[in-house]
């Protein structure tokens, strides 16, 4: 059996971080996801509002770095929960339990050009995965600009190189 879901949309509200009685972090938020087709009469794309739940480190990550309006890519599984409301009526809810959450936009796109203090996290990445699936495209301009100075590397060159490769 397979239960995998990948969604891309915008957060409709800031993630709400709570903790269980045992102290486990859990965050919940709603993702607005446009459908792939447009309505023939209006030309508008219908939007689905999907509830997302993230646990533990993923919950802390999303509550720290995501906010209302931010584009997110959520990878997880669909979960159907049966519950009772206050009047004792049986209810059923569908939600996505997030395994990985990725940035779907760059900080520049979401903040109108301001990067803030989160230089590494503003370009993308995820919590729960070892590879970053998002890297923003380089800005393009129609005007000529002089070549930029070479970037300073964060890596130091080894001084005692004996010519042998470690692999």
mmCIF file of C-alpha atoms in Angstrom:
data_model
loop_
_atom_site.group_PDB
_atom_site.id
_atom_site.type_symbol
_atom_site.label_atom_id
_atom_site.label_comp_id
_atom_site.label_asym_id
_atom_site.label_seq_id
_atom_site.Cartn_x
_atom_site.Cartn_y
_atom_site.Cartn_z
ATOM 1 C CA UNK A 1 0.000 0.000 0.000
ATOM 2 C CA UNK A 2 1.147 3.519 -0.724
ATOM 3 C CA UNK A 3 0.035 6.726 0.955
ATOM 4 C CA UNK A 4 2.229 9.655 -0.209
ATOM 5 C CA UNK A 5 1.107 13.200 -0.862
ATOM 6 C CA UNK A 6 3.074 16.172 -2.153
ATOM 7 C CA UNK A 7 1.373 19.578 -2.047
ATOM 8 C CA UNK A 8 2.508 23.081 -2.913
ATOM 9 C CA UNK A 9 0.602 26.109 -1.716
ATOM 10 C CA UNK A 10 0.555 29.134 0.540
ATOM 11 C CA UNK A 11 -0.029 29.144 4.279
ATOM 12 C CA UNK A 12 -3.377 30.730 5.137
ATOM 13 C CA UNK A 13 -2.262 31.544 8.688
ATOM 14 C CA UNK A 14 0.831 31.353 10.863
ATOM 15 C CA UNK A 15 1.551 27.812 12.073
ATOM 16 C CA UNK A 16 0.203 27.106 15.545
ATOM 17 C CA UNK A 17 2.795 25.331 17.717
ATOM 18 C CA UNK A 18 1.499 23.345 20.690
ATOM 19 C CA UNK A 19 2.888 20.571 22.861
ATOM 20 C CA UNK A 20 1.303 17.314 23.916
ATOM 21 C CA UNK A 21 1.075 16.423 27.607
ATOM 22 C CA UNK A 22 4.368 14.565 27.247
ATOM 23 C CA UNK A 23 6.026 17.669 25.705
ATOM 24 C CA UNK A 24 6.103 16.549 22.057
ATOM 25 C CA UNK A 25 5.861 19.575 19.705
ATOM 26 C CA UNK A 26 3.017 19.570 17.157
ATOM 27 C CA UNK A 27 2.261 22.340 14.657
ATOM 28 C CA UNK A 28 -0.857 22.782 12.579
ATOM 29 C CA UNK A 29 -1.605 25.093 9.675
ATOM 30 C CA UNK A 30 -3.689 25.256 6.518
ATOM 31 C CA UNK A 31 -2.288 25.257 2.984
ATOM 32 C CA UNK A 32 -4.183 26.936 0.129
ATOM 33 C CA UNK A 33 -3.549 24.813 -2.978
ATOM 34 C CA UNK A 34 -4.758 25.839 -6.434
ATOM 35 C CA UNK A 35 -6.156 23.141 -8.665
ATOM 36 C CA UNK A 36 -4.554 22.398 -12.041
ATOM 37 C CA UNK A 37 -7.554 23.495 -14.095
ATOM 38 C CA UNK A 38 -9.478 26.733 -14.487
ATOM 39 C CA UNK A 39 -13.235 27.188 -14.380
ATOM 40 C CA UNK A 40 -14.466 27.599 -17.972
ATOM 41 C CA UNK A 41 -16.995 30.291 -17.063
ATOM 42 C CA UNK A 42 -14.815 32.520 -14.870
ATOM 43 C CA UNK A 43 -11.273 31.489 -15.815
ATOM 44 C CA UNK A 44 -10.400 31.217 -12.098
ATOM 45 C CA UNK A 45 -8.696 28.216 -10.587
ATOM 46 C CA UNK A 46 -10.546 26.642 -7.651
ATOM 47 C CA UNK A 47 -8.539 26.513 -4.431
ATOM 48 C CA UNK A 48 -8.517 23.705 -1.875
ATOM 49 C CA UNK A 49 -7.710 24.464 1.768
ATOM 50 C CA UNK A 50 -5.866 21.494 3.243
ATOM 51 C CA UNK A 51 -5.102 20.999 6.930
ATOM 52 C CA UNK A 52 -1.488 20.049 7.690
ATOM 53 C CA UNK A 53 -0.068 18.610 10.920
ATOM 54 C CA UNK A 54 3.670 18.397 11.642
ATOM 55 C CA UNK A 55 5.292 16.688 14.607
ATOM 56 C CA UNK A 56 8.519 17.024 16.603
ATOM 57 C CA UNK A 57 11.444 18.736 14.824
ATOM 58 C CA UNK A 58 9.380 19.358 11.694
ATOM 59 C CA UNK A 59 6.803 21.184 13.839
ATOM 60 C CA UNK A 60 9.467 23.408 15.392
ATOM 61 C CA UNK A 61 11.029 24.077 11.971
ATOM 62 C CA UNK A 62 7.750 25.151 10.352
ATOM 63 C CA UNK A 63 6.718 27.328 13.297
ATOM 64 C CA UNK A 64 10.101 29.077 13.291
ATOM 65 C CA UNK A 65 10.602 29.728 9.571
ATOM 66 C CA UNK A 66 7.129 29.847 7.983
ATOM 67 C CA UNK A 67 4.357 32.406 8.302
ATOM 68 C CA UNK A 68 1.082 33.377 6.668
ATOM 69 C CA UNK A 69 1.407 33.822 2.895
ATOM 70 C CA UNK A 70 4.656 31.868 2.596
ATOM 71 C CA UNK A 71 4.831 29.253 -0.178
ATOM 72 C CA UNK A 72 5.525 25.752 1.129
ATOM 73 C CA UNK A 73 5.945 22.283 -0.326
ATOM 74 C CA UNK A 74 4.648 19.595 2.000
ATOM 75 C CA UNK A 75 5.466 15.920 1.632
ATOM 76 C CA UNK A 76 3.600 13.482 3.812
ATOM 77 C CA UNK A 77 0.675 11.112 4.101
ATOM 78 C CA UNK A 78 -3.098 11.489 4.218
ATOM 79 C CA UNK A 79 -4.718 10.675 7.530
ATOM 80 C CA UNK A 80 -8.452 10.374 8.201
ATOM 81 C CA UNK A 81 -9.516 10.910 11.811
ATOM 82 C CA UNK A 82 -12.871 10.057 13.370
ATOM 83 C CA UNK A 83 -13.881 12.183 16.364
ATOM 84 C CA UNK A 84 -16.890 13.455 18.293
ATOM 85 C CA UNK A 85 -17.926 17.080 18.548
ATOM 86 C CA UNK A 86 -19.216 18.708 21.744
ATOM 87 C CA UNK A 87 -22.774 17.565 21.027
ATOM 88 C CA UNK A 88 -21.624 13.950 20.658
ATOM 89 C CA UNK A 89 -22.009 13.820 16.858
ATOM 90 C CA UNK A 90 -19.540 11.658 14.957
ATOM 91 C CA UNK A 91 -17.248 13.676 12.691
ATOM 92 C CA UNK A 92 -14.529 12.812 10.224
ATOM 93 C CA UNK A 93 -11.547 14.975 9.230
ATOM 94 C CA UNK A 94 -8.887 14.560 6.575
ATOM 95 C CA UNK A 95 -5.447 16.039 7.149
ATOM 96 C CA UNK A 96 -1.926 15.614 5.846
ATOM 97 C CA UNK A 97 0.711 14.506 8.345
ATOM 98 C CA UNK A 98 3.888 16.200 7.116
ATOM 99 C CA UNK A 99 7.122 14.229 6.912
ATOM 100 C CA UNK A 100 9.108 16.961 5.114
ATOM 101 C CA UNK A 101 8.405 20.637 4.566
ATOM 102 C CA UNK A 102 10.349 22.646 1.992
ATOM 103 C CA UNK A 103 10.456 26.332 1.148
ATOM 104 C CA UNK A 104 8.468 26.933 -2.044
ATOM 105 C CA UNK A 105 9.709 30.493 -2.535
ATOM 106 C CA UNK A 106 12.747 32.516 -1.679
ATOM 107 C CA UNK A 107 12.772 35.025 1.128
ATOM 108 C CA UNK A 108 13.086 37.721 -1.529
ATOM 109 C CA UNK A 109 9.801 36.637 -3.167
ATOM 110 C CA UNK A 110 7.828 36.527 0.069
ATOM 111 C CA UNK A 111 9.215 39.613 1.815
ATOM 112 C CA UNK A 112 9.433 42.040 -1.070
ATOM 113 C CA UNK A 113 13.219 42.049 -1.339
ATOM 114 C CA UNK A 114 14.229 41.848 2.305
ATOM 115 C CA UNK A 115 16.263 38.872 3.428
ATOM 116 C CA UNK A 116 16.269 39.441 7.182
ATOM 117 C CA UNK A 117 18.735 37.604 9.402
ATOM 118 C CA UNK A 118 18.057 34.086 8.158
ATOM 119 C CA UNK A 119 20.578 34.021 5.344
ATOM 120 C CA UNK A 120 20.896 30.237 5.072
ATOM 121 C CA UNK A 121 17.260 29.328 5.588
ATOM 122 C CA UNK A 122 15.919 32.032 3.284
ATOM 123 C CA UNK A 123 16.974 30.232 0.133
ATOM 124 C CA UNK A 124 15.303 26.966 0.803
ATOM 125 C CA UNK A 125 15.756 23.589 2.238
ATOM 126 C CA UNK A 126 13.671 21.396 4.395
ATOM 127 C CA UNK A 127 13.515 19.684 7.687
ATOM 128 C CA UNK A 128 13.518 15.923 7.606
ATOM 129 C CA UNK A 129 15.412 15.453 4.359
ATOM 130 C CA UNK A 130 19.098 15.359 3.596
ATOM 131 C CA UNK A 131 18.939 17.170 0.282
ATOM 132 C CA UNK A 132 17.564 20.593 -0.517
ATOM 133 C CA UNK A 133 15.128 20.394 -3.359
ATOM 134 C CA UNK A 134 14.796 24.114 -3.909
ATOM 135 C CA UNK A 135 17.323 26.635 -5.042
ATOM 136 C CA UNK A 136 16.189 29.987 -6.407
ATOM 137 C CA UNK A 137 17.080 31.050 -9.900
ATOM 138 C CA UNK A 138 19.646 33.780 -10.245
ATOM 139 C CA UNK A 139 18.042 37.175 -10.813
ATOM 140 C CA UNK A 140 18.024 38.144 -14.457
ATOM 141 C CA UNK A 141 18.348 41.646 -15.798
ATOM 142 C CA UNK A 142 18.285 43.170 -19.256
ATOM 143 C CA UNK A 143 20.994 45.696 -18.385
ATOM 144 C CA UNK A 144 24.726 45.001 -18.358
ATOM 145 C CA UNK A 145 26.549 44.901 -15.061
ATOM 146 C CA UNK A 146 30.225 44.362 -14.386
ATOM 147 C CA UNK A 147 31.261 40.871 -13.321
ATOM 148 C CA UNK A 148 31.108 40.357 -9.569
ATOM 149 C CA UNK A 149 34.213 39.739 -7.528
ATOM 150 C CA UNK A 150 34.874 36.069 -6.860
ATOM 151 C CA UNK A 151 33.020 34.766 -3.834
ATOM 152 C CA UNK A 152 35.046 34.033 -0.743
ATOM 153 C CA UNK A 153 34.941 30.318 -0.078
ATOM 154 C CA UNK A 154 33.902 29.029 3.314
ATOM 155 C CA UNK A 155 36.254 26.058 2.850
ATOM 156 C CA UNK A 156 39.889 26.090 3.869
ATOM 157 C CA UNK A 157 42.532 24.522 1.662
ATOM 158 C CA UNK A 158 44.478 21.651 3.250
ATOM 159 C CA UNK A 159 48.148 22.457 3.673
ATOM 160 C CA UNK A 160 49.647 18.927 3.890
ATOM 161 C CA UNK A 161 48.444 17.519 0.583
ATOM 162 C CA UNK A 162 50.213 14.247 -0.133
ATOM 163 C CA UNK A 163 48.418 13.742 -3.474
ATOM 164 C CA UNK A 164 46.261 10.864 -2.281
ATOM 165 C CA UNK A 165 42.526 11.167 -2.561
ATOM 166 C CA UNK A 166 40.420 9.824 0.316
ATOM 167 C CA UNK A 167 38.029 7.994 -2.027
#
